[in-house]
Short mmCIF file of C-alpha atoms in Angstrom, two decimals:
data_model
loop_
_atom_site.label_atom_id
_atom_site.label_comp_id
_atom_site.label_asym_id
_atom_site.label_seq_id
_atom_site.Cartn_x
_atom_site.Cartn_y
_atom_site.Cartn_z
CA MET A 1 -0.34 -30.88 -41.86
CA LEU A 2 -0.73 -28.33 -39.08
CA ASN A 3 -1.15 -24.91 -40.62
CA LEU A 4 0.44 -22.28 -38.36
CA TYR A 5 0.93 -19.58 -40.99
CA HIS A 6 -2.22 -17.79 -39.89
CA ILE A 7 -0.80 -17.55 -36.37
CA ALA A 8 2.46 -16.07 -37.62
CA ALA A 9 0.69 -13.60 -39.90
CA TYR A 10 -1.63 -12.39 -37.19
CA THR A 11 1.35 -12.10 -34.86
CA LEU A 12 3.10 -9.78 -37.29
CA PHE A 13 -0.02 -7.65 -37.65
CA LEU A 14 -0.26 -7.40 -33.85
CA ASN A 15 3.43 -6.58 -33.80
CA ASN A 16 2.73 -3.69 -36.19
CA LYS A 17 0.07 -2.35 -33.84
CA PHE A 18 2.41 -2.83 -30.88
CA LEU A 19 5.22 -0.91 -32.61
CA ASP A 20 2.88 1.88 -33.71
CA CYS A 21 1.66 2.18 -30.12
CA TRP A 22 5.18 2.80 -28.85
CA ILE A 23 6.41 4.92 -31.78
CA LYS A 24 3.57 7.46 -31.97
CA PRO A 25 4.65 9.35 -28.81
CA VAL A 26 8.09 9.92 -30.35
CA GLN A 27 6.70 12.53 -32.79
CA ASN A 28 8.28 10.79 -35.81
CA LYS A 29 5.48 9.37 -37.87
CA GLU A 30 7.71 8.66 -40.87
CA MET A 31 9.77 6.17 -38.88
CA GLY A 32 6.61 4.46 -37.63
CA SER A 33 5.30 4.12 -41.17
CA ARG A 34 8.66 2.73 -42.31
CA ILE A 35 8.51 0.00 -39.68
CA SER A 36 4.97 -0.86 -40.69
CA GLY A 37 6.16 -0.82 -44.29
CA PHE A 38 8.76 -3.46 -43.47
CA LEU A 39 6.47 -5.78 -41.56
CA THR A 40 3.13 -5.49 -43.33
CA PRO A 41 4.27 -6.99 -46.69
CA VAL A 42 5.85 -9.88 -44.82
CA ALA A 43 2.59 -10.48 -42.96
CA CYS A 44 0.68 -10.31 -46.24
CA LEU A 45 3.02 -12.88 -47.75
CA PHE A 46 2.31 -15.17 -44.81
CA LEU A 47 -1.41 -14.79 -45.34
CA ILE A 48 -1.05 -15.49 -49.06
CA SER A 49 1.11 -18.50 -48.29
CA SER A 50 -1.35 -19.76 -45.72
CA HIS A 51 -4.07 -19.82 -48.38
CA SER A 52 -1.92 -20.84 -51.32
CA PHE A 53 -0.19 -23.73 -49.60
CA ASP A 54 -3.11 -25.01 -47.59
CA SER A 55 -3.52 -28.75 -48.15
CA GLY A 56 -6.91 -28.20 -49.78
CA TYR A 57 -5.35 -26.03 -52.49
CA ILE A 58 -1.94 -27.58 -53.20
CA LEU A 59 -2.78 -31.24 -53.29
CA GLU A 60 -3.34 -31.66 -57.04
CA ASP A 61 -1.61 -28.67 -58.65
CA ASP A 62 1.60 -28.90 -56.64
CA ILE A 63 1.90 -32.67 -57.03
CA LEU A 64 1.56 -32.16 -60.78
CA LEU A 65 4.14 -29.35 -60.69
CA ASP A 66 6.46 -31.54 -58.64
CA HIS A 67 6.08 -34.33 -61.20
CA HIS A 68 6.91 -32.01 -64.13
CA ILE A 69 9.98 -30.63 -62.35
CA ARG A 70 11.27 -34.07 -61.44
CA THR A 71 10.69 -35.33 -65.00
CA PHE A 72 12.39 -32.28 -66.51
CA ILE A 73 15.48 -32.64 -64.30
CA SER A 74 15.63 -36.38 -64.92
CA GLU A 75 15.51 -35.86 -68.70
CA LYS A 76 18.29 -33.27 -68.56
CA LEU A 77 20.45 -35.61 -66.50
CA SER A 78 19.77 -38.46 -68.93
CA ALA A 79 20.75 -36.21 -71.82
CA VAL A 80 24.22 -35.82 -70.33
CA GLY A 81 24.55 -39.52 -69.66
CA ILE A 82 23.37 -39.65 -66.04
CA ASN A 83 20.51 -42.04 -65.49
CA SER A 84 18.21 -40.79 -62.77
CA ASP A 85 14.81 -41.91 -61.57
CA PRO A 86 12.39 -38.93 -61.27
CA TYR A 87 11.35 -40.29 -57.88
CA GLY A 88 14.68 -41.76 -56.86
CA ILE A 89 16.66 -40.96 -53.76
CA GLU A 90 19.10 -38.79 -55.74
CA LEU A 91 16.55 -36.24 -56.92
CA THR A 92 14.76 -36.35 -53.58
CA THR A 93 18.06 -35.47 -51.88
CA VAL A 94 18.59 -32.63 -54.36
CA PHE A 95 15.10 -31.30 -53.62
CA ILE A 96 15.73 -31.46 -49.87
CA LEU A 97 19.06 -29.63 -50.25
CA ALA A 98 17.36 -27.02 -52.44
CA SER A 99 14.70 -26.53 -49.76
CA LEU A 100 17.38 -26.11 -47.08
CA THR A 101 19.19 -23.60 -49.30
CA ALA A 102 15.97 -21.63 -49.84
CA ALA A 103 15.37 -21.61 -46.08
CA ALA A 104 18.92 -20.39 -45.40
CA VAL A 105 18.62 -17.64 -48.01
CA SER A 106 15.26 -16.53 -46.60
CA TYR A 107 16.79 -16.36 -43.10
CA LEU A 108 19.73 -14.27 -44.30
CA ILE A 109 17.43 -11.88 -46.13
CA VAL A 110 15.09 -11.46 -43.18
CA HIS A 111 17.84 -11.26 -40.54
CA HIS A 112 20.33 -9.02 -42.34
CA LEU A 113 17.89 -6.76 -44.16
CA ILE A 114 14.55 -6.57 -42.41
CA VAL A 115 15.56 -7.20 -38.77
CA ARG A 116 18.58 -4.92 -38.90
CA SER A 117 16.61 -2.19 -40.65
CA VAL A 118 13.84 -2.38 -38.05
CA ASN A 119 16.43 -2.27 -35.25
CA ASN A 120 18.07 0.81 -36.75
CA VAL A 121 14.74 2.58 -37.12
CA LEU A 122 13.74 1.68 -33.56
CA GLN A 123 17.05 2.97 -32.18
CA LYS A 124 16.22 6.38 -33.61
CA ALA A 125 12.51 6.33 -32.81
CA ASN A 126 12.27 4.70 -29.39
CA LYS A 127 15.61 3.70 -27.88
CA PRO A 128 14.24 2.03 -24.68
CA LEU A 129 11.95 -0.15 -26.81
CA ALA A 130 14.81 -1.03 -29.17
CA GLU A 131 17.11 -1.94 -26.28
CA SER A 132 14.47 -4.13 -24.65
CA LEU A 133 13.70 -5.97 -27.89
CA ALA A 134 17.42 -6.40 -28.59
CA LYS A 135 18.14 -7.61 -25.06
CA TYR A 136 15.79 -10.57 -25.49
CA ASP A 137 16.34 -11.01 -29.27
CA VAL A 138 12.62 -10.69 -30.01
CA LEU A 139 13.00 -9.83 -33.70
CA GLU A 140 15.75 -12.46 -34.14
CA LYS A 141 13.47 -15.14 -32.73
CA LEU A 142 10.66 -13.92 -34.96
CA SER A 143 12.95 -14.14 -38.00
CA LEU A 144 13.56 -17.84 -37.24
CA LEU A 145 9.95 -18.53 -38.19
CA ILE A 146 10.61 -17.61 -41.83
CA PRO A 147 13.08 -20.41 -42.76
CA ILE A 148 11.04 -22.97 -40.81
CA MET A 149 7.94 -21.93 -42.75
CA VAL A 150 9.85 -22.20 -46.03
CA LEU A 151 10.87 -25.73 -45.08
CA ASP A 152 7.32 -26.51 -44.02
CA VAL A 153 6.16 -25.49 -47.51
CA PHE A 154 8.78 -27.23 -49.68
CA ILE A 155 9.94 -30.28 -47.73
CA PRO A 156 6.54 -32.06 -47.96
CA LEU A 157 6.65 -31.51 -51.75
CA ALA A 158 10.19 -32.88 -51.92
CA VAL A 159 9.35 -36.08 -50.05
CA GLY A 160 5.64 -36.23 -50.82
CA HIS A 161 5.87 -39.67 -52.44
CA TYR A 162 7.46 -41.05 -49.25
CA ASP A 163 4.43 -40.89 -46.98
CA TRP A 164 6.22 -41.99 -43.81
CA LEU A 165 9.07 -39.48 -44.35
CA ALA A 166 6.63 -36.68 -45.17
CA ALA A 167 4.72 -37.40 -41.95
CA ILE A 168 7.93 -37.23 -39.88
CA PHE A 169 9.04 -33.94 -41.46
CA ASP A 170 5.53 -32.57 -41.09
CA ARG A 171 5.47 -33.17 -37.34
CA ILE A 172 9.04 -31.99 -36.76
CA LEU A 173 8.53 -28.74 -38.66
CA SER A 174 5.11 -28.05 -37.13
CA ILE A 175 6.49 -28.51 -33.61
CA SER A 176 9.51 -26.36 -34.52
CA ILE A 177 7.21 -23.53 -35.60
CA LEU A 178 5.24 -23.90 -32.38
CA VAL A 179 8.37 -23.93 -30.17
CA ILE A 180 9.86 -20.86 -31.86
CA PHE A 181 6.53 -19.07 -31.65
CA VAL A 182 6.23 -19.75 -27.89
CA TRP A 183 9.89 -18.81 -27.43
CA MET A 184 9.26 -15.51 -29.20
CA ILE A 185 6.18 -14.81 -27.05
CA PHE A 186 8.26 -15.39 -23.90
CA ALA A 187 10.93 -12.96 -25.14
CA LEU A 188 8.31 -10.37 -26.08
CA LEU A 189 6.73 -10.60 -22.60
CA ASP A 190 10.14 -10.14 -20.95
CA ALA A 191 10.78 -7.10 -23.13
CA MET A 192 7.38 -5.65 -22.21
CA ASN A 193 8.20 -6.18 -18.53
CA ASP A 194 11.47 -4.25 -18.95
CA ILE A 195 9.67 -1.43 -20.73
CA ALA A 196 7.08 -1.28 -17.95
CA THR A 197 9.90 -1.10 -15.40
CA PHE A 198 11.59 1.69 -17.37
CA LYS A 199 8.37 3.69 -17.52
CA GLY A 200 7.75 3.21 -13.78
CA ILE A 201 4.56 1.18 -14.23
CA THR A 202 5.91 -1.61 -12.01
CA LYS A 203 6.09 0.79 -9.07
CA LYS A 204 2.30 0.93 -9.03
CA MET A 205 1.47 -2.58 -10.23
CA PRO A 206 3.50 -5.84 -10.09
CA ILE A 207 3.61 -6.53 -13.83
CA LYS A 208 5.98 -9.48 -13.48
CA SER A 209 3.35 -11.68 -11.84
CA PHE A 210 1.01 -11.17 -14.81
CA VAL A 211 3.87 -11.82 -17.23
CA GLN A 212 4.59 -15.11 -15.49
CA LEU A 213 0.92 -16.03 -15.61
CA ILE A 214 0.73 -15.40 -19.36
CA LYS A 215 3.94 -17.42 -19.82
CA LEU A 216 2.42 -20.29 -17.85
CA PHE A 217 -0.75 -20.21 -19.94
CA THR A 218 1.23 -19.98 -23.20
CA PHE A 219 3.42 -22.91 -22.17
CA PHE A 220 0.35 -24.96 -21.26
CA VAL A 221 -1.28 -24.26 -24.64
CA GLY A 222 1.99 -25.07 -26.42
CA VAL A 223 2.27 -28.43 -24.66
CA VAL A 224 -1.32 -29.34 -25.53
CA VAL A 225 -0.91 -28.34 -29.19
CA SER A 226 2.43 -30.18 -29.51
CA MET A 227 0.86 -33.33 -28.06
CA SER A 228 -1.99 -33.05 -30.54
CA ILE A 229 0.55 -32.72 -33.38
CA LEU A 230 2.45 -35.82 -32.31
CA ALA A 231 -0.75 -37.82 -31.85
CA ASN A 232 -2.41 -36.32 -34.95
CA GLU A 233 -5.50 -35.61 -32.89
CA SER A 234 -7.53 -32.52 -32.08
CA PRO A 235 -6.33 -30.48 -29.04
CA VAL A 236 -9.91 -30.66 -27.73
CA ILE A 237 -9.40 -34.35 -26.95
CA PHE A 238 -6.45 -33.58 -24.67
CA LEU A 239 -8.25 -30.64 -23.03
CA SER A 240 -11.27 -32.81 -22.25
CA GLY A 241 -9.00 -35.29 -20.48
CA LEU A 242 -7.81 -32.60 -18.06
CA GLY A 243 -11.11 -32.66 -16.21
CA VAL A 244 -10.12 -35.95 -14.62
CA ALA A 245 -6.82 -34.51 -13.41
CA THR A 246 -8.25 -31.24 -12.07
CA GLY A 247 -7.77 -32.24 -8.44
CA PHE A 248 -4.16 -33.24 -9.07
CA VAL A 249 -3.49 -29.98 -10.93
CA MET A 250 -5.00 -27.96 -8.06
CA LEU A 251 -2.73 -29.77 -5.61
CA VAL A 252 0.44 -29.33 -7.66
CA PHE A 253 -0.21 -25.68 -8.51
CA LYS A 254 -1.65 -24.68 -5.13
CA ASP A 255 0.98 -22.00 -4.49
CA THR A 256 0.68 -20.73 -8.05
CA ILE A 257 -3.10 -20.38 -7.82
CA LEU A 258 -3.00 -18.82 -4.35
CA GLY A 259 -0.14 -16.57 -5.43
CA PHE A 260 -2.00 -15.40 -8.51
CA VAL A 261 -5.13 -14.54 -6.52
CA ALA A 262 -2.99 -12.84 -3.87
CA GLY A 263 -1.12 -10.93 -6.58
CA ILE A 264 -4.39 -9.54 -7.92
CA GLN A 265 -5.43 -8.48 -4.41
CA LEU A 266 -2.06 -6.87 -3.73
CA SER A 267 -2.25 -4.96 -7.01
CA ALA A 268 -5.92 -3.95 -6.82
CA ASN A 269 -5.61 -2.71 -3.24
CA ARG A 270 -2.17 -1.15 -3.78
CA MET A 271 -0.92 -3.03 -0.73
CA ILE A 272 2.66 -3.37 -1.93
CA SER A 273 4.89 -2.14 -4.76
CA LEU A 274 8.51 -2.44 -5.79
CA ASN A 275 10.99 -0.57 -3.54
CA ASP A 276 8.48 -0.43 -0.68
CA TRP A 277 9.87 -0.90 2.82
CA ILE A 278 7.87 -3.66 4.51
CA GLN A 279 8.17 -5.46 7.83
CA MET A 280 6.76 -8.95 8.40
CA ASP A 281 7.93 -10.39 11.71
CA ALA A 282 6.34 -13.79 11.09
CA TYR A 283 8.86 -14.40 8.29
CA GLY A 284 11.72 -12.33 9.72
CA ALA A 285 11.46 -9.84 6.86
CA ASN A 286 12.33 -6.18 7.34
CA GLY A 287 13.60 -4.43 4.24
CA THR A 288 12.95 -3.32 0.68
CA VAL A 289 10.81 -5.18 -1.86
CA GLU A 290 13.03 -6.10 -4.80
CA GLU A 291 10.78 -8.38 -6.82
CA ILE A 292 7.11 -9.37 -6.97
CA SER A 293 6.51 -12.57 -8.92
CA LEU A 294 3.52 -14.83 -9.39
CA THR A 295 4.10 -16.85 -6.22
CA THR A 296 6.76 -15.04 -4.17
CA VAL A 297 7.84 -11.60 -3.01
CA LYS A 298 11.60 -11.01 -2.69
CA VAL A 299 12.62 -8.71 0.16
CA ARG A 300 16.19 -7.55 0.77
CA ASN A 301 16.54 -6.99 4.49
CA PHE A 302 18.61 -4.17 5.94
CA ASP A 303 21.32 -6.66 6.98
CA ASN A 304 21.58 -7.60 3.25
CA THR A 305 19.97 -10.99 3.76
CA VAL A 306 17.11 -11.95 1.42
CA SER A 307 13.67 -13.14 2.51
CA MET A 308 11.38 -14.92 0.04
CA LEU A 309 7.76 -14.46 1.14
CA PRO A 310 4.82 -16.39 -0.35
CA ALA A 311 2.54 -13.89 -2.08
CA TYR A 312 -0.54 -15.29 -0.37
CA ALA A 313 1.13 -14.81 3.06
CA LEU A 314 1.01 -11.04 2.55
CA VAL A 315 -2.76 -11.26 2.18
CA GLN A 316 -3.43 -13.80 4.91
CA ASN A 317 -1.03 -12.37 7.54
CA ALA A 318 -0.44 -8.90 8.92
CA PHE A 319 2.56 -6.88 7.75
CA ILE A 320 3.68 -3.25 8.00
CA ASN A 321 4.30 -1.16 4.89
CA TRP A 322 6.50 1.79 5.86
CA GLN A 323 6.26 3.37 2.43
CA GLY A 324 3.60 5.80 3.64
CA MET A 325 6.11 7.14 6.14
CA SER A 326 8.77 7.49 3.45
CA ASP A 327 6.37 9.33 1.14
CA SER A 328 5.16 11.68 3.90
CA GLY A 329 8.56 13.34 4.29
CA GLY A 330 8.71 12.91 8.08
CA ARG A 331 9.89 10.10 10.35
CA ARG A 332 8.56 9.85 13.87
CA ILE A 333 10.62 10.25 17.04
CA LYS A 334 8.88 8.67 20.01
CA ARG A 335 11.25 8.25 22.93
CA SER A 336 11.08 8.98 26.64
CA VAL A 337 13.42 10.29 29.32
CA ASN A 338 12.79 8.81 32.78
CA VAL A 339 13.04 11.61 35.34
CA ASP A 340 13.98 10.80 38.92
CA VAL A 341 10.92 11.70 41.02
CA THR A 342 13.04 12.87 43.97
CA SER A 343 14.57 15.62 41.82
CA ILE A 344 11.22 17.29 41.02
CA ARG A 345 10.60 20.54 43.00
CA PHE A 346 9.37 24.14 42.80
CA LEU A 347 11.61 26.80 41.31
CA SER A 348 12.63 29.83 43.33
CA ASP A 349 12.32 33.35 41.92
CA ALA A 350 16.09 33.50 41.55
CA GLU A 351 16.12 30.29 39.52
CA VAL A 352 13.31 31.59 37.30
CA GLU A 353 15.26 34.79 36.68
CA LYS A 354 18.33 32.74 35.81
CA LEU A 355 16.35 30.65 33.30
CA LYS A 356 15.18 33.84 31.56
CA SER A 357 18.65 33.97 30.03
CA ILE A 358 17.57 31.09 27.76
CA ARG A 359 16.11 32.89 24.75
CA ILE A 360 13.63 30.19 23.67
CA LEU A 361 12.16 30.12 27.22
CA ARG A 362 11.56 33.87 27.70
CA GLN A 363 8.13 33.95 26.06
CA TYR A 364 6.96 30.91 28.04
CA ILE A 365 8.26 32.32 31.36
CA TYR A 366 6.60 35.68 30.68
CA GLU A 367 3.19 34.16 29.89
CA LYS A 368 3.37 31.59 32.68
CA SER A 369 4.43 34.19 35.26
CA ARG A 370 1.54 36.42 34.27
CA ASP A 371 -0.98 33.56 34.66
CA ILE A 372 0.48 32.54 38.02
CA ASN A 373 0.50 36.12 39.34
CA GLU A 374 -3.14 36.63 38.31
CA TYR A 375 -4.14 33.44 40.08
CA ASN A 376 -2.13 34.26 43.20
CA GLU A 377 -3.70 37.72 43.41
CA GLU A 378 -7.12 36.08 43.61
CA MET A 379 -5.82 33.99 46.50
CA SER A 380 -4.20 36.95 48.28
CA ASP A 381 -6.63 36.65 51.21
CA GLU A 382 -5.21 33.19 51.95
CA PRO A 383 -1.55 33.35 50.93
CA THR A 384 -0.62 29.92 52.22
CA PHE A 385 1.89 27.71 50.44
CA GLY A 386 -0.76 25.23 49.33
CA ASN A 387 -3.03 27.90 47.85
CA LEU A 388 -0.43 29.60 45.69
CA ARG A 389 0.86 28.42 42.34
CA GLN A 390 4.56 28.17 41.50
CA MET A 391 6.64 27.01 38.60
CA THR A 392 8.20 23.54 38.79
CA ASN A 393 11.49 22.48 37.33
CA LEU A 394 9.82 19.58 35.48
CA GLY A 395 7.21 21.87 33.90
CA MET A 396 9.90 24.36 32.92
CA PHE A 397 12.00 21.55 31.48
CA ARG A 398 9.04 20.23 29.48
CA ALA A 399 8.42 23.73 28.06
CA TYR A 400 12.10 24.03 27.20
CA ILE A 401 12.14 20.76 25.24
CA ASN A 402 8.99 21.78 23.35
CA ALA A 403 10.52 25.16 22.45
CA TYR A 404 13.80 23.51 21.52
CA LEU A 405 12.00 21.15 19.10
CA LYS A 406 10.18 24.06 17.45
CA ALA A 407 13.48 25.88 16.97
CA ASN A 408 15.30 22.82 15.61
CA LYS A 409 15.74 22.92 11.81
CA ASP A 410 15.95 19.10 11.68
CA ILE A 411 12.42 18.71 13.09
CA HIS A 412 9.43 18.82 10.72
CA GLN A 413 7.52 21.93 11.80
CA TYR A 414 4.29 21.05 9.94
CA MET A 415 3.82 17.75 11.75
CA LEU A 416 2.84 17.09 15.34
CA ILE A 417 5.33 18.28 17.99
CA MET A 418 4.54 17.30 21.56
CA VAL A 419 6.29 16.69 24.89
CA ARG A 420 4.11 14.84 27.39
CA GLN A 421 4.23 13.10 30.73
CA LEU A 422 3.36 9.42 30.79
CA GLU A 423 2.10 7.41 33.71
CA PRO A 424 4.70 7.13 36.51
CA THR A 425 6.62 3.88 36.68
CA PRO A 426 9.05 2.34 39.19
CA GLU A 427 11.80 3.78 36.96
CA GLY A 428 10.57 7.37 37.39
CA ILE A 429 8.30 9.68 35.42
CA PRO A 430 8.63 9.18 31.63
CA LEU A 431 8.81 12.46 29.74
CA GLN A 432 8.06 11.52 26.15
CA VAL A 433 9.25 13.41 23.07
CA TYR A 434 6.86 13.02 20.13
CA ALA A 435 7.99 14.70 16.89
CA PHE A 436 9.00 14.03 13.28
CA THR A 437 12.27 14.60 11.48
CA ASN A 438 12.12 16.41 8.14
CA ASN A 439 14.03 13.62 6.39
CA THR A 440 13.14 9.92 6.35
CA ASP A 441 16.64 8.63 5.65
CA TRP A 442 17.54 6.10 8.35
CA ALA A 443 21.06 7.37 9.09
CA TYR A 444 19.87 10.98 9.13
CA TYR A 445 16.97 10.10 11.42
CA GLU A 446 19.15 8.26 13.92
CA GLY A 447 21.63 11.14 13.94
CA VAL A 448 18.94 13.74 14.67
CA GLN A 449 17.40 11.58 17.41
CA ALA A 450 20.77 10.95 19.07
CA ASP A 451 21.71 14.66 18.98
CA LEU A 452 18.35 15.58 20.46
CA PHE A 453 18.59 13.25 23.44
CA ASP A 454 22.27 14.03 23.97
CA HIS A 455 21.19 17.62 24.47
CA ILE A 456 18.22 16.70 26.69
CA TYR A 457 20.32 14.60 29.07
CA SER A 458 23.04 17.25 29.20
CA ILE A 459 20.67 20.16 29.95
CA MET A 460 18.72 18.41 32.73
CA PRO A 461 21.04 19.52 35.59
CA LEU A 462 20.40 23.15 34.62
CA PHE A 463 16.78 22.60 35.71
CA GLY A 464 17.77 20.68 38.83
CA LEU A 465 16.56 17.36 37.41
CA ARG A 466 18.20 13.95 37.36
CA PRO A 467 17.53 11.13 34.91
CA TYR A 468 16.60 7.85 36.55
CA GLN A 469 19.16 5.07 36.48
CA MET A 470 19.10 1.74 38.25
CA PHE A 471 21.57 1.10 41.04
CA THR A 472 24.95 -0.02 39.64
CA SER A 473 28.25 -1.28 41.00
CA HIS A 474 29.68 2.18 40.38
CA ASP A 475 27.06 3.65 42.74
CA ALA A 476 27.97 1.03 45.37
CA ARG A 477 31.63 1.94 45.13
CA GLN A 478 30.78 5.61 45.41
CA ILE A 479 28.72 5.00 48.56
CA GLY A 480 31.50 2.88 50.07
CA LEU A 481 34.08 5.53 49.24
CA GLU A 482 31.96 8.25 50.86
CA GLN A 483 31.56 6.17 54.02
CA VAL A 484 35.30 5.55 54.24
CA THR A 485 36.01 9.23 53.69
CA SER A 486 33.51 10.18 56.41
CA LYS A 487 35.09 7.79 58.93
CA ASN A 488 38.57 9.09 58.19
CA ALA A 489 37.38 12.64 58.64
CA GLN A 490 35.99 11.77 62.06
#
């Protein structure tokens, strides 16, 4: 008979440690000791049972006890006129029903007394932990082990003289214990994942991928042990046979293995976390990371479509993580205005005086005029047009935009602010605005950028500048209309 009581007992002891670990920060030591008080005696009973009912201990004493009980019941039935064989099917059926009744009673006691009491204590001590355990029915699944263990103890005694029936019950009950145990481990891992999410641990490390890996390993061990139970052989025999199928396993679980390795790299290097904004053009992904599993990364794009990326693709291929921008508090504006070259000229003194009415330009005009006058005084012996310096409308406009950005409350003043000329193109001279908004929200950013360039385009005529625009049908109609008007005037 497979003895799994040790496993259950050790699980309960680990469960005690787990609960103590989560209850201590709540500053209620009495509740923590009460939970341990509930679970520790149960674990001790499992340990006692595991030694008391081990096949090496029960073989002779319990068979003798079973014989005395059967004989006693048979004699009592005979005394009332009912003939019954101590080892007949009638008494065996009674023993089986008694075992089922004992299992049902043990389940009711554990479920309605211990489990509910532990849940009530947890609700007061650590509500997030209690909700996570209740969501996945961890304690309820654990309580299912008790009646199965009771059956595993008494059913073999009830049918011990039927070797074939005892063997069948033995295998069924042993596999049932194993299945419930694995089921409980899965639920506990899911609960731990929820707790990690609640505490914000998953923002720094993708816990779910490790949870899935442990589930996969637990399932694999469960399958091997269940096969060994059915075949009545040691699990080592089945494990040794896996060496032949290693190549096949590597082929089938290629994505899982690559994904696991990639998941470790992503976590160790902090390359990606939940709620990060990433962009991966090779897979058409541009959105927020919603889930990181063992083999895939789920990204919800900004158009509400979902992209499922292989975890190893994020390591092998290039992608952009915009989370650094979001955390910095500023989002970059990098856009140019193409200025028509034919509109660039020197400013007259009257135009400079007129521009002094713009408050944010006064300081620049004062300092620039002083520098120009000092330079021109040095060139007073040759006061030709080419030797003297003058202000240009493009330079004044560039200074105005720079001053306007520094006075704008929507622009981040502690990040780089710059207005620069780029290399001339056939579409004019690009005047680039390089600055950062003080909010990274997309809608806010687009609004600030649009308002900024609305103002820039509208203020250009004040400096005598024109934005470049390619020749359109409207321009052709305007030229034709002017020609017709000129001919009519003649």
